[in-house]
PDB file of C-alpha atoms in Angstrom:
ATOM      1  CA  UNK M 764      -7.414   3.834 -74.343  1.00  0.00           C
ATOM      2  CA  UNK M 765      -9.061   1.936 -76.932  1.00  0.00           C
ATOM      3  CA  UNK M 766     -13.180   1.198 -78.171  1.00  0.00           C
ATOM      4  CA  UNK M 767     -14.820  -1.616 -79.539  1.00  0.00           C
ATOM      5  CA  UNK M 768     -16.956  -2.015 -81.941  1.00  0.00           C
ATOM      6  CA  UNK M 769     -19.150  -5.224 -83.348  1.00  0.00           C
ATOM      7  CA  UNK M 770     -20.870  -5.385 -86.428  1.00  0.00           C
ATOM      8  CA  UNK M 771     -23.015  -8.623 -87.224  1.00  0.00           C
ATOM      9  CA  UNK M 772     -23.037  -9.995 -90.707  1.00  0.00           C
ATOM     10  CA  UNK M 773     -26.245  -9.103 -90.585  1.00  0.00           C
ATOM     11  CA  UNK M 774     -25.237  -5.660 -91.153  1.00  0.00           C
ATOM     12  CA  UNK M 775     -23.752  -6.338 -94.329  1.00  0.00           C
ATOM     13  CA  UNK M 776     -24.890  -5.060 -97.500  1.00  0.00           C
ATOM     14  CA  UNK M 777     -22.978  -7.990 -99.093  1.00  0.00           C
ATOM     15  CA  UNK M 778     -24.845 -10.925 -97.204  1.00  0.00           C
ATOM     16  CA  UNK M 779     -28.380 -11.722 -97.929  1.00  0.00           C
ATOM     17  CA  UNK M 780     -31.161 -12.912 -95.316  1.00  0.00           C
ATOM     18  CA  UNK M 781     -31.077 -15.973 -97.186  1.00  0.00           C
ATOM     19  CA  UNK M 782     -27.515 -16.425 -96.712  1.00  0.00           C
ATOM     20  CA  UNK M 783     -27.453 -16.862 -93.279  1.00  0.00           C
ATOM     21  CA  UNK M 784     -30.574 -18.055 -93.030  1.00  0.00           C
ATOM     22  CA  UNK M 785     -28.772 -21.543 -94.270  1.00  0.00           C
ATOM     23  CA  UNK M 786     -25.762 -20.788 -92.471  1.00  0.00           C
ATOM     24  CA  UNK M 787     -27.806 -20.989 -89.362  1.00  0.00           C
ATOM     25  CA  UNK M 788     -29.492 -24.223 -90.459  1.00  0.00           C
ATOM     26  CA  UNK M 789     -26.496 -25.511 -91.514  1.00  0.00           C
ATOM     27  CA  UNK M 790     -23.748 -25.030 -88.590  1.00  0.00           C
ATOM     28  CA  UNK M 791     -26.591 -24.612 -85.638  1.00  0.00           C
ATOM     29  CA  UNK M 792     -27.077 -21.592 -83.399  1.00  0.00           C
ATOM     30  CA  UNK M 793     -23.867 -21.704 -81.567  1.00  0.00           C
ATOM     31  CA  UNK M 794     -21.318 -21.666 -84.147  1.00  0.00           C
ATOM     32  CA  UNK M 795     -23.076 -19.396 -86.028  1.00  0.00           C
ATOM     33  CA  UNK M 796     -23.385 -16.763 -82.917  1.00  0.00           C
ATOM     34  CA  UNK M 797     -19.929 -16.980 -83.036  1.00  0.00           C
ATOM     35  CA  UNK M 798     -19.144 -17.247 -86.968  1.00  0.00           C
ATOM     36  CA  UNK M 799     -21.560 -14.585 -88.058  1.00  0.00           C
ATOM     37  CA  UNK M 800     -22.498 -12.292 -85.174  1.00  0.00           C
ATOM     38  CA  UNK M 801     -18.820 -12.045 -83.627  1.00  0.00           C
ATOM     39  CA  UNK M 802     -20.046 -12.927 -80.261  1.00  0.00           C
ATOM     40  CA  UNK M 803     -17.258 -15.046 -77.924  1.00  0.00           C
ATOM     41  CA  UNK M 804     -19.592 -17.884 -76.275  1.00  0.00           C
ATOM     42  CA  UNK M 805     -17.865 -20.563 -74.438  1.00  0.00           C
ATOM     43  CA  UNK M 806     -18.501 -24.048 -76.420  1.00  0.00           C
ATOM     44  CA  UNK M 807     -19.916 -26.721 -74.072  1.00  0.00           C
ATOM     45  CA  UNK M 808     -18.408 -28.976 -75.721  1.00  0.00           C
ATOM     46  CA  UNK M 809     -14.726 -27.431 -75.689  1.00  0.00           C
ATOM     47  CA  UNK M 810     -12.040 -29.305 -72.964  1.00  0.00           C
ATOM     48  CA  UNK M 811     -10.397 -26.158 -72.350  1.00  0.00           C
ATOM     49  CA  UNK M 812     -12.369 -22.600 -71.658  1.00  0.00           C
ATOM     50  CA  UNK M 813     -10.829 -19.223 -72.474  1.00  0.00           C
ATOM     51  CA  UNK M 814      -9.807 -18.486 -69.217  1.00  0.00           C
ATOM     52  CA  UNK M 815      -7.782 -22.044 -68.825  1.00  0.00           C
ATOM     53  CA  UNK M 816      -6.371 -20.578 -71.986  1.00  0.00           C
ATOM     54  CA  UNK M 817      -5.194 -17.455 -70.843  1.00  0.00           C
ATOM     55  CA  UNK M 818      -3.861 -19.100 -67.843  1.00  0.00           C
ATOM     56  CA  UNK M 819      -1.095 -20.251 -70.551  1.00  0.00           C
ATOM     57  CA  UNK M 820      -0.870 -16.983 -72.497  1.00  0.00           C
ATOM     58  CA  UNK M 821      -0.334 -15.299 -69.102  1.00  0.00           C
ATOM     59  CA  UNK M 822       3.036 -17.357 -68.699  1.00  0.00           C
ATOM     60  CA  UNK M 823       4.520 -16.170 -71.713  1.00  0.00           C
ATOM     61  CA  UNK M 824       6.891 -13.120 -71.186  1.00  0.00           C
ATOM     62  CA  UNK M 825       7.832 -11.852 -74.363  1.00  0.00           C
ATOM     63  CA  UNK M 826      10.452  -8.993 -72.415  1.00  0.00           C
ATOM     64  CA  UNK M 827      12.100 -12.168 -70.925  1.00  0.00           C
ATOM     65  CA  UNK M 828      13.222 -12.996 -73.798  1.00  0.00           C
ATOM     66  CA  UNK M 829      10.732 -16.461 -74.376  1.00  0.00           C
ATOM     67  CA  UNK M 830       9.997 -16.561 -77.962  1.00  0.00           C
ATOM     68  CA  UNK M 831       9.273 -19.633 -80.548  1.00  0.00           C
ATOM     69  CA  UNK M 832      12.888 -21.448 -82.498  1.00  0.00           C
ATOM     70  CA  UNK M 833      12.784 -21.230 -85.911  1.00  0.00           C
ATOM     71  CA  UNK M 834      14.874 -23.801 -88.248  1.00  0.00           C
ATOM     72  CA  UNK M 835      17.194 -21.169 -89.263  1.00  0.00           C
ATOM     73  CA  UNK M 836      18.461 -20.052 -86.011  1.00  0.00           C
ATOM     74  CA  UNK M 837      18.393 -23.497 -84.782  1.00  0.00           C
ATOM     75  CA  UNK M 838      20.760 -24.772 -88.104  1.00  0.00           C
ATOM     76  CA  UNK M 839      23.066 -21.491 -87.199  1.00  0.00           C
ATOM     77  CA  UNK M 840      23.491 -23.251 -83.229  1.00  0.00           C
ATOM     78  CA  UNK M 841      27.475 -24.409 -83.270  1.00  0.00           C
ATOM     79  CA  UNK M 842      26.666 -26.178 -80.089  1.00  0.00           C
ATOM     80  CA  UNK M 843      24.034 -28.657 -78.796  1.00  0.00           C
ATOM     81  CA  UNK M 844      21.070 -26.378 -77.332  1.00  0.00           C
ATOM     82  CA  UNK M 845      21.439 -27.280 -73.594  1.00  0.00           C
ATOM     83  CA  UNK M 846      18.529 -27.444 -71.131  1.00  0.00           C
ATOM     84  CA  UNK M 847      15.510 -30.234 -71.406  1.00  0.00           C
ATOM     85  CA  UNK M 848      13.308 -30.571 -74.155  1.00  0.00           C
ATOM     86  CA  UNK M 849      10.730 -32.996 -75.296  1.00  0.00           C
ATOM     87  CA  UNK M 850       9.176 -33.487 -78.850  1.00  0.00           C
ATOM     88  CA  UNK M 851       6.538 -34.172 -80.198  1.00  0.00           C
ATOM     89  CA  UNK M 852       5.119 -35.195 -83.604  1.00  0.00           C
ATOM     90  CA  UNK M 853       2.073 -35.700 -85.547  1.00  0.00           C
ATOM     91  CA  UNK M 854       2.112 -37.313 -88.906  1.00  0.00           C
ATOM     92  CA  UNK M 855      -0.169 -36.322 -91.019  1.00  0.00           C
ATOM     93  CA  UNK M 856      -2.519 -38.484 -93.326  1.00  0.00           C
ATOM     94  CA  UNK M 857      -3.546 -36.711 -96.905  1.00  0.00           C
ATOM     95  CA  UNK M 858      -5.953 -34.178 -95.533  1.00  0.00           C
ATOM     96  CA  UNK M 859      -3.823 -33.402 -92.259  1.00  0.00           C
ATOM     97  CA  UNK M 860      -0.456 -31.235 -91.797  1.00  0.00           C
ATOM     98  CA  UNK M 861       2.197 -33.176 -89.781  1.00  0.00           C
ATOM     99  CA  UNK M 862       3.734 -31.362 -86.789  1.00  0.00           C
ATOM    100  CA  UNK M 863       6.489 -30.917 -84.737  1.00  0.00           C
ATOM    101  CA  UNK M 864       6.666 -29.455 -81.592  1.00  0.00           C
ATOM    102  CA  UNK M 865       8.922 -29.149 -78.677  1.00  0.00           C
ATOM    103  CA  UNK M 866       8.689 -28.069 -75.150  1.00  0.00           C
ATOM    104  CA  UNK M 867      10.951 -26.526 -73.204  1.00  0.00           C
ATOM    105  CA  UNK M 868      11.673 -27.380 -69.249  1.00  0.00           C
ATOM    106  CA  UNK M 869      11.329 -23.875 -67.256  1.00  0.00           C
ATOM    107  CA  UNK M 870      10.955 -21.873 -64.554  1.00  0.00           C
ATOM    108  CA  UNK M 871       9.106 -18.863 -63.546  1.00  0.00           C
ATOM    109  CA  UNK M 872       8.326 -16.814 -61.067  1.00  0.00           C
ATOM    110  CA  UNK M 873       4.198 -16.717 -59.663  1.00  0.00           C
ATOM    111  CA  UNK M 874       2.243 -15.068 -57.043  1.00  0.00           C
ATOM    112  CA  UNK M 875       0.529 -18.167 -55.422  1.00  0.00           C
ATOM    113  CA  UNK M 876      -2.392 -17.429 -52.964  1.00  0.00           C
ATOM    114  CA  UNK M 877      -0.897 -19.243 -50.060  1.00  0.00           C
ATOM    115  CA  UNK M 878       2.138 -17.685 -50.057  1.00  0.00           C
ATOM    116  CA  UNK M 879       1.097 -14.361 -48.750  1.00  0.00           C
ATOM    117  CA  UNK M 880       2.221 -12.163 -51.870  1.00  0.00           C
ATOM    118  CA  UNK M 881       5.634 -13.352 -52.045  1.00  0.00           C
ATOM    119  CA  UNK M 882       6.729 -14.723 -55.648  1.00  0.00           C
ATOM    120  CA  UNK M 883       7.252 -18.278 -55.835  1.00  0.00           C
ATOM    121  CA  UNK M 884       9.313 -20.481 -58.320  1.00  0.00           C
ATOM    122  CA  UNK M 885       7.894 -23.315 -60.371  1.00  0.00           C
ATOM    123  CA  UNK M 886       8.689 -25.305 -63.254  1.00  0.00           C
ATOM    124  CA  UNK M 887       6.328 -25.459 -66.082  1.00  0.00           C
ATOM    125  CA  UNK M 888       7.033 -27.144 -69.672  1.00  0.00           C
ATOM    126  CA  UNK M 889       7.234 -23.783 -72.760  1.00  0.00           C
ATOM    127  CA  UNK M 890       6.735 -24.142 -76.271  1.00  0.00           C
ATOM    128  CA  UNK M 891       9.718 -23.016 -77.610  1.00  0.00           C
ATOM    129  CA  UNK M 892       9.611 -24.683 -81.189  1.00  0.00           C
ATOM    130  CA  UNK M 893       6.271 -25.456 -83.923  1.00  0.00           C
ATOM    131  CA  UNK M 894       7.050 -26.595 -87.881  1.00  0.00           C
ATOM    132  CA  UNK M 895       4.013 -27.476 -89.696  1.00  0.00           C
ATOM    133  CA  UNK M 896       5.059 -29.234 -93.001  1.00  0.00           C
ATOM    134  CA  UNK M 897       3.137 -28.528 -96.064  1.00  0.00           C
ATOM    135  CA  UNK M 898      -0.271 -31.143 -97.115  1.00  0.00           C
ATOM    136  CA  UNK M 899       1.299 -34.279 -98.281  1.00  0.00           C
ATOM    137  CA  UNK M 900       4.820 -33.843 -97.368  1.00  0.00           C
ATOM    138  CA  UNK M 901       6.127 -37.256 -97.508  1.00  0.00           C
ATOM    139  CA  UNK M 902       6.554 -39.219 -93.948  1.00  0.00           C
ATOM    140  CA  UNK M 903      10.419 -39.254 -95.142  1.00  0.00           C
ATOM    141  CA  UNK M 904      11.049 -35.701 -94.789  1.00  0.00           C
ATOM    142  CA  UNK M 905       9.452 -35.350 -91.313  1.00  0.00           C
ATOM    143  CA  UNK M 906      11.370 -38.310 -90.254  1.00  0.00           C
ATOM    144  CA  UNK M 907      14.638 -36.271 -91.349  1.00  0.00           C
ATOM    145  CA  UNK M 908      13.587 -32.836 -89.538  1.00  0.00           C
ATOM    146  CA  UNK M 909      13.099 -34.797 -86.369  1.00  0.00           C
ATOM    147  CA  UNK M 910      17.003 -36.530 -86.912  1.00  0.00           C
ATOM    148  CA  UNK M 911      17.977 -33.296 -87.662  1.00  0.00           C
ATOM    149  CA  UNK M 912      16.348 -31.668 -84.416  1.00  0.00           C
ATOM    150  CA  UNK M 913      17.820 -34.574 -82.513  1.00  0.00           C
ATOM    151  CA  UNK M 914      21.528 -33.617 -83.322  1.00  0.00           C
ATOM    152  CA  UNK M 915      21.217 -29.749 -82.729  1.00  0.00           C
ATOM    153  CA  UNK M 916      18.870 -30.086 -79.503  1.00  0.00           C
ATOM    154  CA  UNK M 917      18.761 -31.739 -76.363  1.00  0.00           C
ATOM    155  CA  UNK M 918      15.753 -33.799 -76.059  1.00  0.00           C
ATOM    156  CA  UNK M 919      15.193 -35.711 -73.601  1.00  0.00           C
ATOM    157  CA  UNK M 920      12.410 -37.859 -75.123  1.00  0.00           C
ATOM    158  CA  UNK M 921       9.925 -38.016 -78.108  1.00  0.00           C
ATOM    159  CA  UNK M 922       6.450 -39.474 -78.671  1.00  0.00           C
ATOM    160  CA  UNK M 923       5.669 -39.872 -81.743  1.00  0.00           C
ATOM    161  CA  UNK M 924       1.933 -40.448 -83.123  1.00  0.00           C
ATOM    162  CA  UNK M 925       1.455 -43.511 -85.678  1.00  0.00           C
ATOM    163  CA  UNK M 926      -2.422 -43.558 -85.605  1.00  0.00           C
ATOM    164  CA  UNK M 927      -2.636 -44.546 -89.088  1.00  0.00           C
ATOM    165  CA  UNK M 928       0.834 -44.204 -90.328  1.00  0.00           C
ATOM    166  CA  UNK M 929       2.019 -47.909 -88.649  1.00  0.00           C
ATOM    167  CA  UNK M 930       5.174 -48.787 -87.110  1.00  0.00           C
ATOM    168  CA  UNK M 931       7.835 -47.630 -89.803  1.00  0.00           C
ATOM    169  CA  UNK M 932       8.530 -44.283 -89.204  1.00  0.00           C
ATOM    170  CA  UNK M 933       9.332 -44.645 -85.630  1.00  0.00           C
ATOM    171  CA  UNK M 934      11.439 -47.960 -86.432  1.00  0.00           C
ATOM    172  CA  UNK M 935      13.335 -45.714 -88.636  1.00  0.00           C
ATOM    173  CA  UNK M 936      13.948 -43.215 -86.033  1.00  0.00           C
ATOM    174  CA  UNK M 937      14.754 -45.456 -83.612  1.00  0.00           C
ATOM    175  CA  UNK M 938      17.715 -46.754 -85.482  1.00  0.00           C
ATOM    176  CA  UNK M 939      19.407 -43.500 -84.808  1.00  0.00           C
ATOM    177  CA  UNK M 940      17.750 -42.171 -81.658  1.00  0.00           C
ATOM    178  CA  UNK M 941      16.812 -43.974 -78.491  1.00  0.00           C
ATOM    179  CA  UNK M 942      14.314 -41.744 -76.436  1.00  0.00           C
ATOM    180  CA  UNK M 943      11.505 -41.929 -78.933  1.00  0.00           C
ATOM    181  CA  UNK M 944       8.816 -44.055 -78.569  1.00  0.00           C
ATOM    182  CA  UNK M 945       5.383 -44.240 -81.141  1.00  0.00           C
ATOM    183  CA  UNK M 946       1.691 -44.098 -79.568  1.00  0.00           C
ATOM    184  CA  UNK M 947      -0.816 -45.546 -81.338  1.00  0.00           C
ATOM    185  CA  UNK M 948      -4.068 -43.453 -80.466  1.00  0.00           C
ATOM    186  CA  UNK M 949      -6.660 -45.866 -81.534  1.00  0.00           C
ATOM    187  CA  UNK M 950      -8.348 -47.009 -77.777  1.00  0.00           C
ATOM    188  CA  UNK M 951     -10.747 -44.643 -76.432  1.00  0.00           C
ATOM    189  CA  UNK M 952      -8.984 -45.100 -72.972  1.00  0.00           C
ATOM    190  CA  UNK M 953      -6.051 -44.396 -74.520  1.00  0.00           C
ATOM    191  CA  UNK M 954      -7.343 -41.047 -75.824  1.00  0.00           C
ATOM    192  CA  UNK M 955      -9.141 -40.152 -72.628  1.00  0.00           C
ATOM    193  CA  UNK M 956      -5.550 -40.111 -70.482  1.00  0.00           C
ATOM    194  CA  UNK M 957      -3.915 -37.926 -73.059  1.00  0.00           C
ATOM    195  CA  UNK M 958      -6.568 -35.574 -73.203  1.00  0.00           C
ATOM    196  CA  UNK M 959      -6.971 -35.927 -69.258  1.00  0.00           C
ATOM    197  CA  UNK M 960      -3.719 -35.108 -68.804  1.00  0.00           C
ATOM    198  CA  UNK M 961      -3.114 -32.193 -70.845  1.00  0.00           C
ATOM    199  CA  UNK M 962      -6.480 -30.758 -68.966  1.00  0.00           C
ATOM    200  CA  UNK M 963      -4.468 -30.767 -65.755  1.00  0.00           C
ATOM    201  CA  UNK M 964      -1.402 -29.009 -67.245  1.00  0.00           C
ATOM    202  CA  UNK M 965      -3.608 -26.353 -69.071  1.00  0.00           C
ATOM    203  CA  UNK M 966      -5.579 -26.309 -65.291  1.00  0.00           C
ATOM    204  CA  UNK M 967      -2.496 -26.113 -63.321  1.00  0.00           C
ATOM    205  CA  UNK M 968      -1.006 -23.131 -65.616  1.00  0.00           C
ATOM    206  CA  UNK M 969       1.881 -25.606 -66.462  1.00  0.00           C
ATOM    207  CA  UNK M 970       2.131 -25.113 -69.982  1.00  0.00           C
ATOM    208  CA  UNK M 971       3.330 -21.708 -71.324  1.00  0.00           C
ATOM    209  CA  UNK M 972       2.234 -20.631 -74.550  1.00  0.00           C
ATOM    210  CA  UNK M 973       2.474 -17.417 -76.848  1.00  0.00           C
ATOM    211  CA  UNK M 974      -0.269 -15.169 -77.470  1.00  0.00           C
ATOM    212  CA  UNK M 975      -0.615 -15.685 -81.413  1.00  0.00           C
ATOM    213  CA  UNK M 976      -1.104 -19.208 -81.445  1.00  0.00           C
TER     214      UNK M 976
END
């Protein structure tokens, strides 16, 4: 069993009218229903709703053992982590963190409406791995990790984003590894296809992801 209970800033003794008064002005009715009165509206202007969200929270089965790599147990591995994995990386500029993901190739076990309550088997990509260096880590560093990640994991390929960062970084890498390509994201086309595309993972439930992210 459990209650709930919401309390609107409004409420409290600490905030003045005045407060969010400008708060209101400021950030517009929407964000501040949501900032300041702890209501959960769906943003128009958000690609993915809650409930696409879900969809991918749903997939993740903590008793199943799924659960995120961490550098340490990954540097303990003797052996090259088998199975198929693909990476992904965004540099960061000065005010951004840059970010490394990976996704894992698996399968899992659904109740699909046309198959008259028997489970069915299908392959969705996991998050298995996220490392967000610290502001202004140096593009040299991130270019190690993802060497390093290289030699300890099987992946299968990389993107790399070099909006901003040019063509170095993934020259470097490409010295040493040979499924890794850069994308530059400056076209809008460009931008509309990746987002596109996630969309119909997300829609699909083909992405798995943990609850706490």
């Amino acid at each position: 069993d459990y209650w709930v209970q919401k309390v609107k800033s409004f409420y409290c003794p600490k905030i003045t009218k005045e407060f969010l008064d400008e708060q209101r002005m400021m950030i517009g009715d929407l964000r501040y229903r949501i900032e300041y009165e702890a209501e959960f509206i769906e943003d128009a202007n958000s690609l993915f709703t809650q409930d696409m969200l879900r969809g991918c929270t749903a997939l993740w089965d903590d008793e199943q053992g799924m659960k995120l790599l961490n550098d340490e147990a990954i540097n303990s591995l003797t052996n090259k982590l088998g199975g198929i994995y693909v990476l992904g990386c965004d540099i960061g500029k000065r005010i951004d963190n840059s970010v490394i993901v990976l996704l894992k190739r698996d399968t899992v076990e659904t109740i699909d409406n046309d198959s008259k309550g028997a489970p069915v088997k299908r392959q969705i990509w996991r998050l298995c791995y996220k490392h967000e260096f610290p502001l202004k880590t140096p593009i040299r560093l991130v270019v190690d990790h993802i060497k390093w990640l290289y030699t300890k994991i099987n992946i299968q390929h990389g993107c790399v984003d070099q909006t901003g960062t040019g063509e170095a970084p993934v020259e470097e890498l490409s010295f040493d590894i040979r499924d890794i390509e850069g994308v530059a994201m400056y076209a809008a086309q460009l931008k509309h296809q990746v987002a596109m595309y996630g969309y119909i993972m997300i829609e699909r439930e083909q992405l798995a992801l943990p609850n706490d992210m």
